[in-house]
Short mmCIF file of C-alpha atoms in Angstrom, two decimals:
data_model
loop_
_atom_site.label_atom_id
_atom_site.label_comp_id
_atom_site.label_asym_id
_atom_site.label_seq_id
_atom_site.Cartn_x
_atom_site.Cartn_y
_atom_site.Cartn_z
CA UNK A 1 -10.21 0.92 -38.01
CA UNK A 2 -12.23 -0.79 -40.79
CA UNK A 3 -11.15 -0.28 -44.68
CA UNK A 4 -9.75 -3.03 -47.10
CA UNK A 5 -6.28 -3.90 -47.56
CA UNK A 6 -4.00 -5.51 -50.05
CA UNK A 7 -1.24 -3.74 -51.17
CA UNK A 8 1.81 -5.70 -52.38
CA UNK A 9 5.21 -4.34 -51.34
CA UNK A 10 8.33 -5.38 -53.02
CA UNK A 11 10.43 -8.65 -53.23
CA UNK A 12 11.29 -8.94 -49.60
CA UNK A 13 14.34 -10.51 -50.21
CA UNK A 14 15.10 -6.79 -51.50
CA UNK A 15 15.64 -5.00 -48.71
CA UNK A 16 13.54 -1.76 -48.68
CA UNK A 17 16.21 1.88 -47.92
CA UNK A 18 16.55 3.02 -44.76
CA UNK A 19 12.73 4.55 -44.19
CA UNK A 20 11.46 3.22 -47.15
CA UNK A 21 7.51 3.12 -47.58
CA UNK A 22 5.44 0.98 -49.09
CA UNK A 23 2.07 3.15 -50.00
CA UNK A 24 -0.28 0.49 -50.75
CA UNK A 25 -3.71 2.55 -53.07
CA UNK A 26 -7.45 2.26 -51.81
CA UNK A 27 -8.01 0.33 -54.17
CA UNK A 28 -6.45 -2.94 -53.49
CA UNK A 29 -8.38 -5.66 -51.87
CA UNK A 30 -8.13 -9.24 -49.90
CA UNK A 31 -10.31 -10.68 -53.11
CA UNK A 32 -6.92 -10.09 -55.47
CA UNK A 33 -5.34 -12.70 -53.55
CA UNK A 34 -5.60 -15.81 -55.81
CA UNK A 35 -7.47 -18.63 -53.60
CA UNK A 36 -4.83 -21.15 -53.39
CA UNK A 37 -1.89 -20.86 -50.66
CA UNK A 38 0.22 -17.85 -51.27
CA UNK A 39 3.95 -18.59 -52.26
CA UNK A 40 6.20 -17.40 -49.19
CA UNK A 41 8.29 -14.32 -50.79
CA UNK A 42 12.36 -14.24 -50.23
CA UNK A 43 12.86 -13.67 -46.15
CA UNK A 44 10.05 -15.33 -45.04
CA UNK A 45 9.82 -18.87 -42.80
CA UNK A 46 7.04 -21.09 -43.59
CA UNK A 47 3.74 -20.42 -41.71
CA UNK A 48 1.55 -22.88 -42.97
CA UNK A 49 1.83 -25.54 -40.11
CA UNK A 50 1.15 -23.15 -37.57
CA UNK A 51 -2.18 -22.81 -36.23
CA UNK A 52 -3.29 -19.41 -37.42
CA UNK A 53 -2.11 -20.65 -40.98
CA UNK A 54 -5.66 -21.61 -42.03
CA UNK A 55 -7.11 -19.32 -40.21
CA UNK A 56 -8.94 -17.56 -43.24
CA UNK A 57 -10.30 -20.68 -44.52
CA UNK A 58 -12.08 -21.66 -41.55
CA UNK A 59 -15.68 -21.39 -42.09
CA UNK A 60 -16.68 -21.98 -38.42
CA UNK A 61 -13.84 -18.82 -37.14
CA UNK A 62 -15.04 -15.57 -36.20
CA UNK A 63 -15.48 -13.04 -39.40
CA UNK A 64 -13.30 -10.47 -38.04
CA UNK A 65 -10.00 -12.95 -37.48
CA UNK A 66 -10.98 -14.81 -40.70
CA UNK A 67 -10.47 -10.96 -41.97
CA UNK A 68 -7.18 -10.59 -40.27
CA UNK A 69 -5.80 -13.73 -41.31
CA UNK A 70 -6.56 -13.24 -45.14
CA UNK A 71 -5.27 -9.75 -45.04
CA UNK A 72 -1.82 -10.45 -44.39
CA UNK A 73 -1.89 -12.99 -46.89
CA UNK A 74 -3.33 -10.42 -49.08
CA UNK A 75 -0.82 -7.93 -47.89
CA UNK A 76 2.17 -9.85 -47.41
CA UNK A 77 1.36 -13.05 -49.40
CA UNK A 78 1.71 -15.62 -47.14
CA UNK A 79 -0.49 -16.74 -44.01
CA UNK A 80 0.03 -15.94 -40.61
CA UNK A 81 2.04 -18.29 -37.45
CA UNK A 82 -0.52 -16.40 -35.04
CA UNK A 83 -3.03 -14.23 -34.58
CA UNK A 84 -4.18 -12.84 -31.66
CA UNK A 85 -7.11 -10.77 -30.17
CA UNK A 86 -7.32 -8.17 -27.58
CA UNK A 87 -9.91 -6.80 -26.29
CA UNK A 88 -10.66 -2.85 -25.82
CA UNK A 89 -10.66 -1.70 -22.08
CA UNK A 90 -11.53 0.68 -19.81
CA UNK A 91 -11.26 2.05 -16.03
CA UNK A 92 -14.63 2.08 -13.66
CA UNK A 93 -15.42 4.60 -11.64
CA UNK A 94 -13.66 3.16 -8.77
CA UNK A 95 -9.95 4.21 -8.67
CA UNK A 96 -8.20 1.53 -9.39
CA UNK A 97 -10.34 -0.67 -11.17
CA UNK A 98 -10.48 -1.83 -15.03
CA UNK A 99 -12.06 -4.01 -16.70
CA UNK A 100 -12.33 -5.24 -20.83
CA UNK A 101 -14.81 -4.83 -23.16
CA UNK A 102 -16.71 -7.75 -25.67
CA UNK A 103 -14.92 -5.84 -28.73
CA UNK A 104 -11.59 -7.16 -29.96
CA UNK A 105 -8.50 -5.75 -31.95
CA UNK A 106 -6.96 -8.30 -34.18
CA UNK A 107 -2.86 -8.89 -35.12
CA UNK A 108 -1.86 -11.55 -37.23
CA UNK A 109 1.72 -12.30 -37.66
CA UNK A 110 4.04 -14.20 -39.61
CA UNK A 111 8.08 -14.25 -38.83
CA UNK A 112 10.81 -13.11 -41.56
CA UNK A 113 14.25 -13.99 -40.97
CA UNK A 114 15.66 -10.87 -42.94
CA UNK A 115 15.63 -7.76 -40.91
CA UNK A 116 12.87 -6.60 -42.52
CA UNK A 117 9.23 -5.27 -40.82
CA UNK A 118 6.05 -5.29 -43.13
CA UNK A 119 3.56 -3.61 -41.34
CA UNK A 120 -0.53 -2.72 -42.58
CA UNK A 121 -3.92 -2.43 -41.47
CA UNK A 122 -6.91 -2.23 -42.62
CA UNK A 123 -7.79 0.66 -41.13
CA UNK A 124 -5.30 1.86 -43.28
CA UNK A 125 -5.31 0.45 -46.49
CA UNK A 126 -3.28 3.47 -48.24
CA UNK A 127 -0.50 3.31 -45.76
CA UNK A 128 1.70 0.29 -45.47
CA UNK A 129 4.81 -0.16 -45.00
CA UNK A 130 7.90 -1.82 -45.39
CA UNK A 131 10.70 -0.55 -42.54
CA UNK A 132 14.07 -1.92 -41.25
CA UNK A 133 13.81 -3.53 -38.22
CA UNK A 134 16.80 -1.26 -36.13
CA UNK A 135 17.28 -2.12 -32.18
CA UNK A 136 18.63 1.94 -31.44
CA UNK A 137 18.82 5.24 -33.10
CA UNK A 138 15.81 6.79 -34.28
CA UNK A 139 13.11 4.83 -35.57
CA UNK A 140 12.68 4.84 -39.92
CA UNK A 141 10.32 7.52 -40.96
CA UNK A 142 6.45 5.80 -40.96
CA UNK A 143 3.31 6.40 -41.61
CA UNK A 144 1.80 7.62 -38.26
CA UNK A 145 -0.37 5.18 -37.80
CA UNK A 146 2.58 2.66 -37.95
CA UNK A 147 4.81 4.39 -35.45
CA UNK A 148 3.27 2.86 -32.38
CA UNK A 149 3.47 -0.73 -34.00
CA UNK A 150 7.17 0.09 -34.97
CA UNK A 151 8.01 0.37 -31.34
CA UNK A 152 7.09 -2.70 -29.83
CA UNK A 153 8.40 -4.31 -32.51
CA UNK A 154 11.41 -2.66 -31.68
CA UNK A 155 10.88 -3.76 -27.76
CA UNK A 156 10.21 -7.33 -28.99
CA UNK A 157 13.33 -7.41 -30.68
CA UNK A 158 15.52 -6.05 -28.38
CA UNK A 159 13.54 -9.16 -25.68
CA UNK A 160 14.78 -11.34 -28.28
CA UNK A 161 11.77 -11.85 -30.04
CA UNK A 162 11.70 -11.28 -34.03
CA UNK A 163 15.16 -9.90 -34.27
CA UNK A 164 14.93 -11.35 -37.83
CA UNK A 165 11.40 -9.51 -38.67
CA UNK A 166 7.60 -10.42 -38.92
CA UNK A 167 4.94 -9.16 -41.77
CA UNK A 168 2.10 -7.84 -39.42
CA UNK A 169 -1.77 -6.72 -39.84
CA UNK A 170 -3.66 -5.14 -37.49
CA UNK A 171 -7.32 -4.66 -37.36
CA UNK A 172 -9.87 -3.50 -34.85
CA UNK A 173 -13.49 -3.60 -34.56
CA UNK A 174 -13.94 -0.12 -33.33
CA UNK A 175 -12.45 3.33 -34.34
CA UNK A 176 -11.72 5.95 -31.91
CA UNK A 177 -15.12 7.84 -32.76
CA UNK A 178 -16.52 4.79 -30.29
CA UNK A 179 -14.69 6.57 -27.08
CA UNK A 180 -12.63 3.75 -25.99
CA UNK A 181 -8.76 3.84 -26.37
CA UNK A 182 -7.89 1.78 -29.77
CA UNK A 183 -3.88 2.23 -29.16
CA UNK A 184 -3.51 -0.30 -25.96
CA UNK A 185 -5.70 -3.00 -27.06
CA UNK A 186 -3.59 -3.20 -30.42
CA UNK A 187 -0.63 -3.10 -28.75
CA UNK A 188 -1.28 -5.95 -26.76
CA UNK A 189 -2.72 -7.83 -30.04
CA UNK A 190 0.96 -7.04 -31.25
CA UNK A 191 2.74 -8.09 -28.83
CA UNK A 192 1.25 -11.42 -28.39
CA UNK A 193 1.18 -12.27 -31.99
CA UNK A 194 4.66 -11.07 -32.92
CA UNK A 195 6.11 -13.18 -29.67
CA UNK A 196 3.79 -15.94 -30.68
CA UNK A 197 5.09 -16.65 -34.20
CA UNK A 198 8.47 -16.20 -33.32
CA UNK A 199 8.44 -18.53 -30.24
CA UNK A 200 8.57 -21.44 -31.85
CA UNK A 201 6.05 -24.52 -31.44
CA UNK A 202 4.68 -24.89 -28.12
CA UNK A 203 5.76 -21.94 -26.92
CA UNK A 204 3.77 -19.13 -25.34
CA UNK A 205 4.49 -15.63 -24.49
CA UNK A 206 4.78 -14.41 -21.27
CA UNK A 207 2.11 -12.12 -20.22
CA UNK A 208 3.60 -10.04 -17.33
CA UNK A 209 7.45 -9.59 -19.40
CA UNK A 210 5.40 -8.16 -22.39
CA UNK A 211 3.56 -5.88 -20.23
CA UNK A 212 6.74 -4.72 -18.71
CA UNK A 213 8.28 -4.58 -22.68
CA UNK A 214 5.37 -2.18 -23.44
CA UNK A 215 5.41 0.02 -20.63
CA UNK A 216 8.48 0.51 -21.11
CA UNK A 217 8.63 0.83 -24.58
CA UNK A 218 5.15 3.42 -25.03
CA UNK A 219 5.68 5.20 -21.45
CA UNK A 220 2.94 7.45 -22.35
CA UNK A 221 0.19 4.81 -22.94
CA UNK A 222 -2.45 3.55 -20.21
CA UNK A 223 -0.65 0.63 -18.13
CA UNK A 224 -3.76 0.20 -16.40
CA UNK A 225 -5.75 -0.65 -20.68
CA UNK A 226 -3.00 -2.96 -20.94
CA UNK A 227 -3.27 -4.87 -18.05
CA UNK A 228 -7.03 -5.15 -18.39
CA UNK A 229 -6.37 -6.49 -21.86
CA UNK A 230 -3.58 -9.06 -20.81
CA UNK A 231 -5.20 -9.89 -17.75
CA UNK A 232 -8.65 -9.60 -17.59
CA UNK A 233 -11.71 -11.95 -16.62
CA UNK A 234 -15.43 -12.20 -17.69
CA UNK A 235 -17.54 -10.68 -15.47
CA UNK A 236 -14.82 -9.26 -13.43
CA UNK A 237 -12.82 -6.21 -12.66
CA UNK A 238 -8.83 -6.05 -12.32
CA UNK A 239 -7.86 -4.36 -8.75
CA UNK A 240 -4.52 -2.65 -10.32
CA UNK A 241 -1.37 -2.57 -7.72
CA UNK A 242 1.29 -0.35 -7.10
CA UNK A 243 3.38 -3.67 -7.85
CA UNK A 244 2.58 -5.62 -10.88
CA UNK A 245 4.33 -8.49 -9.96
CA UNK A 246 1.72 -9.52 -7.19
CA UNK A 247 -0.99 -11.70 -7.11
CA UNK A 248 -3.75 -10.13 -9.27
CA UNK A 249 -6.94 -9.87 -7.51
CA UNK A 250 -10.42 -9.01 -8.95
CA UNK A 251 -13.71 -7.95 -8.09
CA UNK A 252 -17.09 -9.01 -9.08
CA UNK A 253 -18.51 -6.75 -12.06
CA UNK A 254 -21.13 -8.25 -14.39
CA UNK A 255 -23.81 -5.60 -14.93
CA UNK A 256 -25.97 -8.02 -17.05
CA UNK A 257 -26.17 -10.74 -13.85
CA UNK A 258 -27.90 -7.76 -11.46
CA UNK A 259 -30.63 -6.80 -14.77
CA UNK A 260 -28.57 -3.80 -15.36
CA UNK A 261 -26.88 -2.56 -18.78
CA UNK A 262 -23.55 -0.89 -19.36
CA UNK A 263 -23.56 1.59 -22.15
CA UNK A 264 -20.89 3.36 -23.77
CA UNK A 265 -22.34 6.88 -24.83
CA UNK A 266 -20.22 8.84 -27.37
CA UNK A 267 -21.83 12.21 -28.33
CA UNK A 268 -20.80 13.25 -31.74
CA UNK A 269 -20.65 16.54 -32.92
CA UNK A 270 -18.19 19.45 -33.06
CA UNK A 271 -15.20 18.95 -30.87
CA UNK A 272 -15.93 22.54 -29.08
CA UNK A 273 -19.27 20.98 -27.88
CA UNK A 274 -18.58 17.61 -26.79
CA UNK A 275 -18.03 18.59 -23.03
CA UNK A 276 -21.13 20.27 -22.59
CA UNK A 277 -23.31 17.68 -24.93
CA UNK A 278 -21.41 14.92 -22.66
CA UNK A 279 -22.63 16.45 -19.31
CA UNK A 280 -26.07 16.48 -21.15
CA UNK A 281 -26.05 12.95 -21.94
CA UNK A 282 -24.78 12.03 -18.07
CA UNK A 283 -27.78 14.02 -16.61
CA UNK A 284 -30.68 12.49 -19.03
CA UNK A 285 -29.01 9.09 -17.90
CA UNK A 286 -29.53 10.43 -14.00
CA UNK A 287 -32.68 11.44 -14.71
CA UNK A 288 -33.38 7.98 -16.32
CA UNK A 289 -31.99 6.15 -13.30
CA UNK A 290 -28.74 5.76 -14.04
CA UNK A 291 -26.51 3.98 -11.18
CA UNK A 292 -23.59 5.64 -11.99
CA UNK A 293 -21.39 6.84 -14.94
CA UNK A 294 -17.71 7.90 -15.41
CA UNK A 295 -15.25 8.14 -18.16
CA UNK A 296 -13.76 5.37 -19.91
CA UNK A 297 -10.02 6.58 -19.53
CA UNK A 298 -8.70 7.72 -22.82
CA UNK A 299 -6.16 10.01 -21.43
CA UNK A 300 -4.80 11.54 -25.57
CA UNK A 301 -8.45 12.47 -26.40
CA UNK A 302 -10.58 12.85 -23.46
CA UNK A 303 -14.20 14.00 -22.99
CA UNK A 304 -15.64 12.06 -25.95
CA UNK A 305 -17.47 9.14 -24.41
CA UNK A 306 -18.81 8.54 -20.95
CA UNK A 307 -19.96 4.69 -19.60
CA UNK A 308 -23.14 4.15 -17.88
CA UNK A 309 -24.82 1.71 -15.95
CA UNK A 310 -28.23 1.78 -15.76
CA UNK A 311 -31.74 -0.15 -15.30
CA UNK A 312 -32.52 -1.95 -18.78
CA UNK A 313 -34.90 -0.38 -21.29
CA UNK A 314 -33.94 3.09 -19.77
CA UNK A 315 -31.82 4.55 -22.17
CA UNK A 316 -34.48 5.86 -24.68
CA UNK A 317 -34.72 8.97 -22.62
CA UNK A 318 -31.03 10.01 -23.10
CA UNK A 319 -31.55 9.57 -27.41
CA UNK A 320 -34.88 11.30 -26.96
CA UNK A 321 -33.75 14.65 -25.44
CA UNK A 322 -30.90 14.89 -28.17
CA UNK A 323 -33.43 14.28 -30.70
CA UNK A 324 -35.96 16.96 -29.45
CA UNK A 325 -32.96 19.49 -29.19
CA UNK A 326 -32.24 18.77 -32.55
CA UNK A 327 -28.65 17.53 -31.98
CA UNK A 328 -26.68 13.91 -33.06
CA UNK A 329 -28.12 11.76 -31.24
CA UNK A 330 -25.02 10.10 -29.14
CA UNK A 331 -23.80 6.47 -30.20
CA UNK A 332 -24.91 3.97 -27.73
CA UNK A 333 -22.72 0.78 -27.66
CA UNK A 334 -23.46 -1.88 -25.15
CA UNK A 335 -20.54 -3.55 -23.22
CA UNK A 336 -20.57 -7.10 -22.01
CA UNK A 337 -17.33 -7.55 -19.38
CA UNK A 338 -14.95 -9.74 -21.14
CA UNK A 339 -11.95 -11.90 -20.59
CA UNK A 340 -8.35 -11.28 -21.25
CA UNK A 341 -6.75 -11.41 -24.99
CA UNK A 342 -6.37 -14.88 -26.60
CA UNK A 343 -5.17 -16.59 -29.20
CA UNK A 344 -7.86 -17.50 -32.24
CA UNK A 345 -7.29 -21.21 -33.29
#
């Protein structure tokens, strides 16, 4: 999910068809935005008192949400209420168990009081859109990668958040080459941002009703990704429960506080030999001491990526046999157990 965006979309006050798209070209970037404050287009509510509004101006904010925040302005051409980060997660090898990963997804979001959802990435730059927001029937014909963020919009609204609409941007720091799921995290980021800016000041959204709104709303996702993403703690794991409404509990799990390292390995390669190059890259890990490894949970694409946790300085071995065999050598990408999504001031 990296790319530039920037793509313009019509006046909203407009009104797109029913299923209209907005293509956006790859040529369009954040730098065509002038650098004063964009004027708020026909539809929109004013943003710039919230606290994501400066967002992209901040020099001391991290790069990616600085990103985020200028490419909806760039995008939509205003700033965003909120923007929100989530990170990507994963299960342990313990049933049961999940935990998040130092790598966020970004959302940034700014409300519209017109019916009208503006959604774009940068991940996909070509592929914006401009949709109705509708509460039943079958969703407006999307781009795909906009059908996911269509429907919890579509939860959110019928919750009673953004009924009236929200321009949206959504950006991650890892594609789905990496081996961890990209769709959870960003729904999460979605949800949180979207209720955010429509909440009002001083409001924040509830955690456990927007897990429930996306569960219900993407029944084929992993529950247990967005729970670790809602819910999570640094250095811990979540115990997940056959009823989400208990107490949470967690477990200790901070690799880096016993000297060990937790790796994500993602072979690369031809689809056809990624099973048998993964079981390859798990036994060079054994054979280099690893503790343990398992796979990440990524239920729509599995058998890409595999974690490990192993001594420190041990992982040459595993890059040195695919080397010799003259073969990709696997992505390595360490993983620091992280805390629950937030919202970046």
């Amino acid at each position: 999910m990296t790319g530039a965006a920037g793509h313009a979309g019509p006046p909203a006050g407009k009104g797109p068809p029913s299923a209209a798209v907005r293509r956006g070209t790859a040529g369009a970037s954040a730098a065509a935005v002038p650098p004063g404050r964009p004027t708020a287009p026909a539809g929109a509510t004013g943003t710039a008192d919230r606290a994501g509004g400066d967002l992209a101006r901040r020099a001391t904010a991290d790069p990616l949400f600085r990103l985020v925040a200028y490419a909806l302005e760039a995008a939509h051409g205003r700033p965003p209420a909120a923007v929100w980060s989530a990170p990507y997660a994963f299960h342990l090898g313990s049933p049961g168990l999940v935990a998040a990963a130092g790598w966020p997804t970004a959302a940034a979001a700014a409300p519209r009081t017109d019916g009208l959802v503006r959604l774009s990435s940068l991940g996909h730059p070509a592929d914006g859109c401009d949709l109705p927001l509708t509460l039943s029937g079958p969703p407006p014909a999307a781009p795909a990668w906009a059908a996911r963020p269509y429907a919890v919009l579509r939860a959110l609204a019928r919750a009673g958040y953004g009924t009236g609409g929200t321009d949206l941007h959504v950006q991650g720091s890892l594609t789905g080459a990496a081996g961890l799921a990209t769709a959870e995290p960003a729904e999460c980021a979605v949800a949180l941002a979207v209720a955010d800016a429509h909440a009002g000041a001083g409001g924040r959204p509830d955690r456990e009703q927007l897990a429930r709104l996306l569960a219900g709303a993407l029944p084929d996702g992993d529950d247990g990704l967005r729970r670790a993403a809602l819910f999570a703690r640094s250095g811990r794991a979540l115990l997940l429960s056959a009823e989400p409404r208990r107490r949470r509990r967690y477990v200790d799990f901070d690799p880096a506080a016993s000297g060990a390292r937790l790796v994500l390995v993602a072979v690369r390669g031809e689809a056809a030999d990624r099973q048998r190059e993964l079981a390859r890259a798990v036994a060079c890990a054994r054979r280099a001491g690893a503790l343990s490894a398992w796979p990440p949970g990524q239920g729509r694409e599995p058998g890409r990526s595999v974690l490990v946790l192993l001594p420190r300085a041990r992982l040459a071995a595993v890059a040195e046999d695919f080397r010799d065999r003259g073969r990709p050598v696997p992505r390595f990408l360490n993983i620091a157990v992280a805390g629950a999504a937030r919202r970046e001031e």
